[in-house]
Short mmCIF file of N, CA and C in Angstrom, two decimals:
data_model
loop_
_atom_site.label_atom_id
_atom_site.label_comp_id
_atom_site.label_asym_id
_atom_site.label_seq_id
_atom_site.Cartn_x
_atom_site.Cartn_y
_atom_site.Cartn_z
N UNK U 1 0.83 -1.22 -0.01
CA UNK U 1 0.00 -0.05 -0.13
C UNK U 1 1.02 1.25 0.20
N UNK U 2 0.38 2.39 -0.87
CA UNK U 2 1.30 3.40 -0.89
C UNK U 2 0.93 4.46 0.44
N UNK U 3 2.09 5.09 1.07
CA UNK U 3 2.29 5.96 1.96
C UNK U 3 1.42 7.21 1.16
N UNK U 4 0.85 8.24 2.05
CA UNK U 4 0.62 9.02 1.76
C UNK U 4 1.86 10.27 1.19
N UNK U 5 2.91 10.07 1.85
CA UNK U 5 3.79 10.95 1.30
C UNK U 5 4.28 10.45 -0.30
N UNK U 6 4.19 9.11 -0.27
CA UNK U 6 4.50 9.04 -2.03
C UNK U 6 3.38 8.87 -2.80
N UNK U 7 2.30 9.47 -2.69
CA UNK U 7 1.47 10.13 -3.40
C UNK U 7 1.97 11.38 -4.60
N UNK U 8 2.46 12.14 -3.70
CA UNK U 8 3.08 13.13 -4.62
C UNK U 8 4.63 13.54 -4.14
N UNK U 9 5.46 13.67 -5.00
CA UNK U 9 6.72 13.69 -4.55
C UNK U 9 6.84 15.07 -4.12
N UNK U 10 8.22 15.32 -3.32
CA UNK U 10 8.44 16.47 -2.73
C UNK U 10 8.62 17.83 -3.85
N UNK U 11 9.47 17.47 -5.00
CA UNK U 11 9.45 18.38 -6.04
C UNK U 11 7.89 19.01 -6.65
N UNK U 12 6.90 17.89 -6.78
CA UNK U 12 5.73 18.36 -7.07
C UNK U 12 4.76 19.26 -6.27
N UNK U 13 5.32 19.06 -4.95
CA UNK U 13 4.68 20.01 -3.94
C UNK U 13 5.27 21.31 -4.02
N UNK U 14 6.68 21.41 -4.28
CA UNK U 14 7.21 22.64 -4.28
C UNK U 14 6.86 23.14 -5.63
N UNK U 15 6.50 22.92 -6.58
CA UNK U 15 6.16 23.52 -7.89
C UNK U 15 4.38 24.00 -7.59
N UNK U 16 3.87 23.00 -6.95
CA UNK U 16 2.37 23.53 -6.66
C UNK U 16 2.33 24.96 -5.54
N UNK U 17 3.57 24.55 -4.66
CA UNK U 17 3.62 25.97 -3.80
C UNK U 17 3.72 27.24 -4.61
N UNK U 18 4.87 27.24 -5.46
CA UNK U 18 4.99 28.18 -6.31
C UNK U 18 4.22 28.80 -7.08
N UNK U 19 2.97 27.98 -7.53
CA UNK U 19 2.23 28.03 -8.44
C UNK U 19 1.00 28.94 -7.26
N UNK U 20 0.79 28.26 -6.37
CA UNK U 20 0.07 28.88 -5.11
C UNK U 20 0.32 30.24 -4.74
N UNK U 21 1.60 30.32 -4.70
CA UNK U 21 1.93 31.66 -4.24
C UNK U 21 1.84 32.73 -5.08
N UNK U 22 2.23 32.44 -6.48
CA UNK U 22 1.62 33.33 -7.32
C UNK U 22 0.50 33.82 -7.57
N UNK U 23 -0.42 32.88 -7.52
CA UNK U 23 -2.11 32.99 -7.63
C UNK U 23 -2.56 33.62 -6.41
N UNK U 24 -1.85 33.18 -5.34
CA UNK U 24 -2.18 33.69 -4.04
C UNK U 24 -1.91 35.32 -3.84
N UNK U 25 -0.99 35.68 -4.72
CA UNK U 25 -1.05 37.09 -4.50
C UNK U 25 -1.52 37.95 -5.53
N UNK U 26 -2.54 37.26 -6.51
CA UNK U 26 -3.55 37.79 -7.18
C UNK U 26 -4.75 37.82 -6.15
N UNK U 27 -5.26 36.58 -6.08
CA UNK U 27 -5.98 36.88 -4.83
C UNK U 27 -6.14 37.61 -3.89
N UNK U 28 -4.92 37.58 -2.94
CA UNK U 28 -4.98 38.42 -2.02
C UNK U 28 -4.97 40.17 -2.56
N UNK U 29 -4.17 40.56 -3.67
CA UNK U 29 -4.43 41.82 -3.91
C UNK U 29 -5.90 42.23 -4.25
N UNK U 30 -6.60 41.32 -4.98
CA UNK U 30 -8.04 41.91 -5.59
C UNK U 30 -9.10 41.64 -4.17
N UNK U 31 -9.18 40.46 -3.49
CA UNK U 31 -10.00 40.24 -2.38
C UNK U 31 -9.68 40.35 -1.01
N UNK U 32 -8.47 41.01 -0.71
CA UNK U 32 -8.34 41.14 0.54
C UNK U 32 -9.12 41.62 1.44
N UNK U 33 -9.88 42.65 1.10
CA UNK U 33 -10.81 43.32 1.92
C UNK U 33 -12.14 42.51 2.35
N UNK U 34 -12.67 41.73 1.16
CA UNK U 34 -13.68 40.66 1.28
C UNK U 34 -13.00 39.89 2.25
N UNK U 35 -11.86 39.15 2.05
CA UNK U 35 -11.62 37.90 3.22
C UNK U 35 -11.43 38.39 4.55
N UNK U 36 -10.91 39.71 4.79
CA UNK U 36 -10.88 39.97 5.79
C UNK U 36 -12.16 40.60 6.65
N UNK U 37 -13.06 40.91 5.97
CA UNK U 37 -14.37 41.56 6.33
C UNK U 37 -15.20 39.96 6.76
N UNK U 38 -15.18 39.07 6.01
CA UNK U 38 -16.09 37.81 5.86
C UNK U 38 -15.36 36.79 7.03
N UNK U 39 -14.23 36.79 6.89
CA UNK U 39 -13.47 36.06 8.22
C UNK U 39 -13.83 36.44 9.43
N UNK U 40 -13.67 37.92 9.65
CA UNK U 40 -14.51 38.45 10.96
C UNK U 40 -15.67 38.02 11.02
N UNK U 41 -16.32 38.49 10.20
CA UNK U 41 -17.72 38.42 10.24
C UNK U 41 -18.16 36.82 10.87
N UNK U 42 -18.06 35.84 10.27
CA UNK U 42 -18.22 34.63 10.37
C UNK U 42 -17.02 33.96 11.46
N UNK U 43 -16.02 34.62 12.05
CA UNK U 43 -15.24 34.44 13.02
C UNK U 43 -14.63 32.85 12.35
N UNK U 44 -13.75 33.03 11.45
CA UNK U 44 -12.91 31.97 10.69
C UNK U 44 -11.80 32.27 10.46
N UNK U 45 -10.67 31.83 10.77
CA UNK U 45 -9.14 32.51 10.83
C UNK U 45 -9.20 33.00 9.38
N UNK U 46 -8.74 34.16 8.98
CA UNK U 46 -8.42 34.39 7.77
C UNK U 46 -7.52 33.67 6.70
N UNK U 47 -6.47 33.15 7.36
CA UNK U 47 -5.42 32.25 6.82
C UNK U 47 -6.19 31.01 6.33
N UNK U 48 -7.20 30.51 6.93
CA UNK U 48 -7.55 29.42 6.74
C UNK U 48 -8.72 29.81 5.40
N UNK U 49 -9.52 31.00 5.47
CA UNK U 49 -10.34 31.34 4.25
C UNK U 49 -9.80 31.16 3.01
N UNK U 50 -8.51 32.04 3.30
CA UNK U 50 -7.41 32.60 2.38
C UNK U 50 -6.97 31.16 1.61
N UNK U 51 -6.42 30.33 2.38
CA UNK U 51 -5.71 29.09 1.66
C UNK U 51 -7.00 28.13 0.85
N UNK U 52 -8.09 28.14 1.64
CA UNK U 52 -9.12 27.37 0.78
C UNK U 52 -9.46 28.12 -0.56
N UNK U 53 -9.53 29.38 -0.67
CA UNK U 53 -10.05 30.16 -1.72
C UNK U 53 -8.59 30.29 -2.94
N UNK U 54 -7.57 30.12 -2.30
CA UNK U 54 -6.35 29.94 -3.24
C UNK U 54 -6.63 28.36 -3.75
N UNK U 55 -6.99 27.53 -2.98
CA UNK U 55 -6.60 26.15 -3.50
C UNK U 55 -7.77 25.87 -4.51
N UNK U 56 -8.91 26.26 -4.25
CA UNK U 56 -10.12 26.04 -4.91
C UNK U 56 -10.05 26.78 -6.37
N UNK U 57 -9.60 27.63 -6.18
CA UNK U 57 -9.60 28.69 -7.52
C UNK U 57 -8.21 28.38 -8.34
N UNK U 58 -7.47 27.73 -7.81
CA UNK U 58 -6.07 27.71 -8.58
C UNK U 58 -5.90 27.30 -9.90
N UNK U 59 -6.95 25.93 -10.18
CA UNK U 59 -6.78 25.61 -11.38
C UNK U 59 -7.81 25.91 -12.16
N UNK U 60 -8.98 26.75 -11.69
CA UNK U 60 -10.44 26.91 -12.16
C UNK U 60 -10.84 28.49 -12.53
N UNK U 61 -10.20 29.09 -11.68
CA UNK U 61 -10.63 30.42 -11.77
C UNK U 61 -9.86 31.17 -12.85
N UNK U 62 -10.15 31.34 -14.10
CA UNK U 62 -9.61 32.13 -15.14
C UNK U 62 -10.65 32.39 -15.84
N UNK U 63 -10.14 32.95 -16.87
CA UNK U 63 -11.03 33.76 -17.98
C UNK U 63 -12.12 32.78 -18.64
N UNK U 64 -11.52 31.65 -19.02
CA UNK U 64 -12.58 30.62 -19.66
C UNK U 64 -13.53 30.14 -18.74
N UNK U 65 -12.96 29.73 -17.50
CA UNK U 65 -14.13 28.88 -16.71
C UNK U 65 -15.18 30.04 -16.27
N UNK U 66 -14.58 31.04 -15.98
CA UNK U 66 -15.42 32.42 -15.18
C UNK U 66 -16.39 32.55 -16.60
N UNK U 67 -15.79 32.84 -17.68
CA UNK U 67 -16.92 33.25 -18.75
C UNK U 67 -17.93 32.04 -18.94
N UNK U 68 -17.55 30.85 -18.97
CA UNK U 68 -18.56 29.68 -18.89
C UNK U 68 -19.75 29.53 -17.90
N UNK U 69 -19.18 29.76 -16.59
CA UNK U 69 -20.01 29.95 -15.42
C UNK U 69 -20.84 31.08 -16.02
N UNK U 70 -20.59 32.28 -16.36
CA UNK U 70 -21.49 33.55 -16.29
C UNK U 70 -22.40 33.25 -17.57
N UNK U 71 -21.93 32.48 -18.74
CA UNK U 71 -22.66 32.24 -19.90
C UNK U 71 -23.99 31.31 -19.48
N UNK U 72 -23.09 30.00 -18.84
CA UNK U 72 -24.25 28.85 -18.29
C UNK U 72 -25.28 29.41 -17.41
N UNK U 73 -24.89 30.30 -16.68
CA UNK U 73 -26.10 30.95 -15.60
C UNK U 73 -26.94 31.73 -16.06
N UNK U 74 -26.63 32.65 -17.19
CA UNK U 74 -27.65 33.18 -18.02
C UNK U 74 -28.09 32.32 -19.07
N UNK U 75 -27.92 31.47 -19.47
CA UNK U 75 -28.75 30.70 -20.63
C UNK U 75 -29.30 29.37 -20.08
N UNK U 76 -28.59 28.60 -19.16
CA UNK U 76 -28.80 27.41 -18.96
C UNK U 76 -28.56 27.39 -17.36
N UNK U 77 -29.67 27.80 -16.57
CA UNK U 77 -29.25 28.29 -15.00
C UNK U 77 -30.00 26.75 -14.47
N UNK U 78 -31.20 26.14 -15.46
CA UNK U 78 -31.28 24.94 -14.66
C UNK U 78 -30.69 23.57 -15.14
N UNK U 79 -29.89 23.75 -15.84
CA UNK U 79 -28.76 22.72 -16.49
C UNK U 79 -27.43 22.78 -15.37
N UNK U 80 -27.07 24.03 -14.87
CA UNK U 80 -26.07 24.21 -14.05
C UNK U 80 -26.80 23.50 -12.31
N UNK U 81 -27.98 24.03 -12.23
CA UNK U 81 -28.29 23.23 -10.95
C UNK U 81 -28.48 21.70 -11.38
N UNK U 82 -29.16 20.97 -12.20
CA UNK U 82 -29.26 19.77 -12.40
C UNK U 82 -27.96 19.10 -12.35
N UNK U 83 -26.80 19.83 -12.68
CA UNK U 83 -25.48 18.96 -12.86
C UNK U 83 -24.96 19.46 -11.67
N UNK U 84 -25.43 20.04 -10.63
CA UNK U 84 -24.94 20.21 -9.29
C UNK U 84 -23.29 20.94 -9.44
N UNK U 85 -23.25 21.87 -10.33
CA UNK U 85 -21.63 22.15 -10.50
C UNK U 85 -21.41 22.99 -9.20
N UNK U 86 -19.98 23.22 -9.30
CA UNK U 86 -19.04 23.89 -7.96
C UNK U 86 -18.66 25.43 -8.79
N UNK U 87 -19.35 26.40 -8.75
CA UNK U 87 -19.26 27.80 -9.08
C UNK U 87 -18.42 28.89 -8.24
N UNK U 88 -18.00 29.70 -9.05
CA UNK U 88 -17.08 31.08 -8.15
C UNK U 88 -15.62 30.44 -7.78
N UNK U 89 -15.28 31.36 -7.23
CA UNK U 89 -14.23 31.82 -6.64
C UNK U 89 -14.00 30.49 -5.66
N UNK U 90 -14.42 30.16 -4.64
CA UNK U 90 -14.58 29.04 -3.71
C UNK U 90 -14.82 27.84 -4.48
N UNK U 91 -15.33 27.68 -5.48
CA UNK U 91 -15.95 26.39 -6.00
C UNK U 91 -16.90 26.14 -5.32
N UNK U 92 -17.93 26.60 -4.71
CA UNK U 92 -18.94 25.96 -3.78
C UNK U 92 -20.00 25.25 -4.82
N UNK U 93 -20.57 23.89 -4.32
CA UNK U 93 -21.54 23.45 -5.05
C UNK U 93 -22.90 24.14 -4.85
N UNK U 94 -23.65 24.07 -5.76
CA UNK U 94 -24.94 24.76 -5.85
C UNK U 94 -25.84 23.93 -4.92
N UNK U 95 -25.57 22.84 -4.76
CA UNK U 95 -26.47 21.84 -3.48
C UNK U 95 -25.95 22.29 -2.15
N UNK U 96 -24.68 22.63 -2.10
CA UNK U 96 -24.30 22.90 -0.49
C UNK U 96 -24.51 24.47 -0.23
N UNK U 97 -24.51 25.14 -1.35
CA UNK U 97 -24.86 26.65 -1.18
C UNK U 97 -26.48 26.51 -0.87
N UNK U 98 -27.26 26.01 -1.13
CA UNK U 98 -28.99 25.45 -0.98
C UNK U 98 -28.87 25.44 0.29
N UNK U 99 -28.29 24.49 0.82
CA UNK U 99 -28.46 24.22 2.43
C UNK U 99 -28.23 25.55 3.51
N UNK U 100 -27.32 26.19 3.01
CA UNK U 100 -27.06 27.63 3.69
C UNK U 100 -28.17 28.63 3.65
N UNK U 101 -28.47 29.03 2.27
CA UNK U 101 -29.18 30.06 1.86
C UNK U 101 -30.94 30.03 1.87
N UNK U 102 -30.95 28.34 1.78
CA UNK U 102 -32.43 28.47 1.63
C UNK U 102 -33.57 29.51 0.68
N UNK U 103 -33.08 29.41 -0.57
CA UNK U 103 -33.35 30.34 -1.48
C UNK U 103 -33.40 29.69 -2.90
N UNK U 104 -34.15 30.11 -3.83
CA UNK U 104 -34.21 29.41 -5.21
C UNK U 104 -32.93 29.15 -5.68
N UNK U 105 -32.85 28.16 -6.59
CA UNK U 105 -31.64 27.89 -6.78
C UNK U 105 -30.88 28.82 -8.21
N UNK U 106 -31.89 29.59 -8.74
CA UNK U 106 -31.59 30.46 -9.60
C UNK U 106 -30.88 31.60 -8.86
N UNK U 107 -31.59 32.22 -7.64
CA UNK U 107 -30.92 33.22 -7.18
C UNK U 107 -29.55 32.49 -6.45
N UNK U 108 -29.30 31.19 -6.09
CA UNK U 108 -28.30 30.73 -5.51
C UNK U 108 -27.17 30.92 -6.37
N UNK U 109 -27.65 30.38 -7.83
CA UNK U 109 -26.22 30.52 -8.82
C UNK U 109 -25.96 31.94 -9.06
N UNK U 110 -26.88 33.08 -8.94
CA UNK U 110 -26.36 34.17 -8.99
C UNK U 110 -25.51 34.97 -7.93
N UNK U 111 -25.76 34.51 -6.73
CA UNK U 111 -24.81 34.79 -5.61
C UNK U 111 -23.66 33.90 -5.56
N UNK U 112 -23.56 32.58 -6.13
CA UNK U 112 -22.07 32.09 -6.18
C UNK U 112 -21.31 32.59 -7.19
N UNK U 113 -21.83 33.36 -7.95
CA UNK U 113 -21.12 33.84 -9.39
C UNK U 113 -20.67 35.22 -8.93
N UNK U 114 -21.05 35.91 -7.74
CA UNK U 114 -20.74 37.03 -7.17
C UNK U 114 -19.52 36.74 -6.12
N UNK U 115 -18.44 37.56 -6.63
CA UNK U 115 -17.26 37.01 -5.76
C UNK U 115 -17.25 37.28 -4.36
N UNK U 116 -17.89 38.43 -3.70
CA UNK U 116 -18.14 38.93 -2.45
C UNK U 116 -19.30 38.02 -1.78
N UNK U 117 -20.17 37.64 -2.31
CA UNK U 117 -21.14 36.62 -1.78
C UNK U 117 -20.36 35.01 -1.76
N UNK U 118 -19.80 34.85 -2.90
CA UNK U 118 -19.15 33.63 -2.87
C UNK U 118 -18.09 33.47 -1.46
N UNK U 119 -17.09 34.45 -1.13
CA UNK U 119 -16.21 34.50 -0.41
C UNK U 119 -17.14 34.46 0.91
N UNK U 120 -18.24 35.18 1.22
CA UNK U 120 -18.80 35.05 2.59
C UNK U 120 -19.16 33.53 2.43
N UNK U 121 -19.89 33.00 1.62
CA UNK U 121 -20.44 31.56 1.61
C UNK U 121 -19.32 30.63 2.10
N UNK U 122 -17.99 30.77 1.68
CA UNK U 122 -16.91 30.08 1.73
C UNK U 122 -16.72 30.04 3.52
N UNK U 123 -16.54 31.37 3.84
CA UNK U 123 -16.14 31.43 4.92
C UNK U 123 -17.34 30.79 6.03
N UNK U 124 -18.69 30.96 5.76
CA UNK U 124 -19.58 30.30 6.38
C UNK U 124 -19.59 28.88 6.48
N UNK U 125 -19.36 28.23 5.30
CA UNK U 125 -18.86 26.79 5.34
C UNK U 125 -17.67 26.58 5.95
N UNK U 126 -16.74 27.25 6.25
CA UNK U 126 -15.57 26.75 6.78
C UNK U 126 -15.59 27.09 8.31
N UNK U 127 -16.54 27.86 8.65
CA UNK U 127 -17.00 27.90 10.13
C UNK U 127 -17.59 26.54 10.77
N UNK U 128 -18.59 26.38 9.70
CA UNK U 128 -19.24 24.87 10.14
C UNK U 128 -18.58 23.85 10.15
N UNK U 129 -17.70 23.68 9.11
CA UNK U 129 -16.87 22.41 8.87
C UNK U 129 -15.87 22.47 10.42
N UNK U 130 -15.41 23.62 10.38
CA UNK U 130 -14.55 23.50 11.61
C UNK U 130 -15.23 23.22 13.04
N UNK U 131 -16.30 23.48 13.29
CA UNK U 131 -17.18 22.95 14.14
C UNK U 131 -17.61 21.50 14.48
N UNK U 132 -17.79 21.00 13.01
CA UNK U 132 -17.71 19.22 12.92
C UNK U 132 -16.58 18.57 13.02
N UNK U 133 -15.36 19.28 12.79
CA UNK U 133 -14.01 18.49 13.00
C UNK U 133 -13.19 19.14 13.97
N UNK U 134 -13.93 19.60 15.15
CA UNK U 134 -13.09 20.27 16.13
C UNK U 134 -11.89 19.45 16.69
N UNK U 135 -12.19 18.05 16.95
CA UNK U 135 -11.27 17.05 17.35
C UNK U 135 -10.47 16.34 16.58
N UNK U 136 -10.47 16.89 15.35
CA UNK U 136 -9.52 15.84 14.25
C UNK U 136 -8.53 16.66 13.56
N UNK U 137 -7.78 16.00 12.95
CA UNK U 137 -6.42 16.94 12.31
C UNK U 137 -7.39 17.64 11.49
N UNK U 138 -7.05 18.93 11.69
CA UNK U 138 -8.06 20.22 10.98
C UNK U 138 -7.60 19.87 9.39
N UNK U 139 -6.69 20.50 8.81
CA UNK U 139 -6.44 20.48 7.76
C UNK U 139 -7.36 19.52 7.08
N UNK U 140 -6.69 18.27 7.26
CA UNK U 140 -7.49 16.89 6.35
C UNK U 140 -8.69 16.85 6.32
N UNK U 141 -9.69 16.71 7.33
CA UNK U 141 -10.88 16.97 7.54
C UNK U 141 -11.40 18.40 6.87
N UNK U 142 -11.09 19.31 6.97
CA UNK U 142 -11.36 20.27 6.62
C UNK U 142 -11.77 20.13 5.11
N UNK U 143 -10.52 19.61 4.34
CA UNK U 143 -10.22 19.32 3.03
C UNK U 143 -11.40 18.46 2.56
N UNK U 144 -11.59 17.28 3.38
CA UNK U 144 -12.56 16.29 3.06
C UNK U 144 -13.91 16.99 3.13
N UNK U 145 -14.10 17.61 4.04
CA UNK U 145 -15.50 18.18 4.15
C UNK U 145 -16.04 18.99 2.89
N UNK U 146 -14.81 19.82 2.43
CA UNK U 146 -15.16 20.89 1.94
C UNK U 146 -14.95 20.41 0.37
N UNK U 147 -14.19 19.42 0.00
CA UNK U 147 -14.07 18.96 -1.44
C UNK U 147 -15.18 18.00 -1.59
N UNK U 148 -15.54 17.05 -0.63
CA UNK U 148 -16.48 15.94 -0.72
C UNK U 148 -17.78 15.80 -0.38
N UNK U 149 -17.83 16.63 0.76
CA UNK U 149 -18.90 16.76 1.53
C UNK U 149 -18.89 15.85 3.07
N UNK U 150 -17.89 14.98 3.06
CA UNK U 150 -17.43 13.70 3.90
C UNK U 150 -16.26 14.02 4.89
N UNK U 151 -16.30 13.66 5.73
CA UNK U 151 -15.07 13.85 6.65
C UNK U 151 -14.13 12.56 6.45
N UNK U 152 -14.66 11.61 6.34
CA UNK U 152 -13.86 10.36 6.11
C UNK U 152 -13.72 9.69 4.75
N UNK U 153 -12.59 10.20 4.06
CA UNK U 153 -12.78 9.61 2.60
C UNK U 153 -11.19 9.22 2.32
N UNK U 154 -11.04 8.25 1.37
CA UNK U 154 -10.00 7.92 1.42
C UNK U 154 -9.02 8.88 0.62
N UNK U 155 -7.75 9.11 0.89
CA UNK U 155 -6.71 10.27 0.62
C UNK U 155 -6.29 9.93 -1.05
N UNK U 156 -6.67 10.61 -1.94
CA UNK U 156 -5.96 10.36 -3.55
C UNK U 156 -5.09 11.78 -3.67
N UNK U 157 -4.28 11.66 -4.72
CA UNK U 157 -3.44 12.70 -5.01
C UNK U 157 -3.78 14.38 -5.07
N UNK U 158 -4.85 14.56 -5.35
CA UNK U 158 -5.39 15.80 -5.39
C UNK U 158 -5.69 16.14 -3.87
N UNK U 159 -6.37 15.42 -3.05
CA UNK U 159 -6.85 15.57 -1.87
C UNK U 159 -5.53 15.85 -1.06
N UNK U 160 -4.37 15.21 -1.49
CA UNK U 160 -3.10 15.16 -0.34
C UNK U 160 -2.39 16.40 -0.65
N UNK U 161 -2.58 16.73 -2.02
CA UNK U 161 -1.98 18.06 -2.29
C UNK U 161 -2.68 19.32 -1.92
N UNK U 162 -3.94 19.44 -2.02
CA UNK U 162 -4.67 20.34 -1.07
C UNK U 162 -4.47 20.35 0.34
N UNK U 163 -4.24 19.38 1.06
CA UNK U 163 -3.85 19.29 2.25
C UNK U 163 -2.80 19.80 2.78
N UNK U 164 -1.64 19.41 2.09
CA UNK U 164 -0.52 20.04 2.08
C UNK U 164 -0.30 21.55 1.59
N UNK U 165 -0.97 22.23 0.56
CA UNK U 165 -0.81 23.24 0.48
C UNK U 165 -1.92 24.28 1.55
N UNK U 166 -2.64 23.70 2.17
CA UNK U 166 -3.39 24.92 3.01
C UNK U 166 -2.80 24.54 4.03
N UNK U 167 -2.19 23.58 4.65
CA UNK U 167 -1.25 23.38 5.55
C UNK U 167 -0.05 24.22 5.81
N UNK U 168 0.75 24.13 4.50
CA UNK U 168 1.66 25.01 4.24
C UNK U 168 1.37 26.74 4.19
N UNK U 169 0.22 27.03 3.71
CA UNK U 169 -0.39 28.59 3.50
C UNK U 169 -0.76 28.89 5.16
N UNK U 170 -1.51 28.26 5.75
CA UNK U 170 -1.92 28.48 7.05
C UNK U 170 -0.64 28.66 7.94
N UNK U 171 0.27 27.79 8.12
CA UNK U 171 1.44 27.63 9.01
C UNK U 171 2.31 28.66 9.02
N UNK U 172 2.70 28.99 7.69
CA UNK U 172 3.66 30.36 7.20
C UNK U 172 2.92 31.59 7.47
N UNK U 173 1.47 31.35 7.56
CA UNK U 173 0.92 32.78 7.65
C UNK U 173 1.23 33.48 6.72
N UNK U 174 0.95 33.14 5.47
CA UNK U 174 0.94 33.54 3.90
C UNK U 174 0.31 34.98 3.56
N UNK U 175 -0.99 34.71 4.15
CA UNK U 175 -1.93 36.01 3.84
C UNK U 175 -1.74 37.32 4.73
N UNK U 176 -1.35 36.78 5.77
CA UNK U 176 -0.53 37.59 6.73
C UNK U 176 0.47 38.54 6.42
N UNK U 177 1.76 37.59 5.66
CA UNK U 177 2.83 38.09 5.01
C UNK U 177 2.32 38.88 3.41
N UNK U 178 1.48 38.32 2.77
CA UNK U 178 1.03 39.02 1.70
C UNK U 178 0.30 40.54 1.89
N UNK U 179 -0.31 40.47 3.11
CA UNK U 179 -1.11 41.69 3.65
C UNK U 179 -0.07 42.59 3.96
N UNK U 180 1.02 42.44 4.55
CA UNK U 180 1.93 43.14 5.26
C UNK U 180 2.86 43.80 3.93
N UNK U 181 3.03 42.99 2.89
CA UNK U 181 3.83 43.47 1.79
C UNK U 181 2.97 44.54 1.18
N UNK U 182 1.45 44.31 0.70
CA UNK U 182 0.82 44.96 0.36
C UNK U 182 0.60 46.35 0.76
N UNK U 183 0.48 46.50 2.34
CA UNK U 183 0.43 47.87 2.78
C UNK U 183 1.58 48.36 2.90
N UNK U 184 2.98 47.90 2.93
CA UNK U 184 3.91 48.64 3.00
C UNK U 184 4.42 49.09 1.63
N UNK U 185 3.96 48.48 0.65
CA UNK U 185 3.99 49.25 -0.89
C UNK U 185 3.12 49.84 -1.43
N UNK U 186 2.99 51.00 -0.72
CA UNK U 186 2.30 51.96 -1.24
C UNK U 186 0.47 51.46 -1.06
N UNK U 187 0.26 51.02 0.01
CA UNK U 187 -1.23 50.73 0.36
C UNK U 187 -1.88 49.78 -1.12
N UNK U 188 -1.51 48.67 -1.20
CA UNK U 188 -2.21 47.64 -2.08
C UNK U 188 -1.85 47.92 -3.48
N UNK U 189 -0.38 48.33 -3.57
CA UNK U 189 0.04 48.47 -5.02
C UNK U 189 1.30 47.74 -4.87
N UNK U 190 1.35 46.45 -5.55
CA UNK U 190 2.30 45.70 -5.42
C UNK U 190 3.49 46.02 -6.75
#
């Protein structure tokens, strides 16, 4: 049986960290105010919120995906709901958002595609998931709950990489470092 450490070589993790850092700078620069506000509002560590937003949007938050999500929401909202897609910066599933928001699916799709609402939803989800897994190794079970909706799932390469990136980001206080640099360099101009 393969050990978790064997799932991804150290070099692959280092490459992912570099990619995460470049992407994290963009996320931090664009959405720092929202991250700070909703982390505080929902009483979630801003480092955890930032790390999840970065990991979830790392390979999905680009012009093509964003355009497809928006066009799909305008032309085929019922299809998006039927497929139960993950949408927005935090890649929240429509069915997951429905449990939190108690509103029509069409309105949920709109909220998920609004970056500020999406960040708020991610913070609220993380708050709930942190409560659920308070006595468990936090990063692993938070990633499991956030990505699959289940606390106990077999670890695959993707989950292992997500766990390692989130642990690294939170433990190194990456968001605080990015904020510090951002405000030092002429108030948000990097």
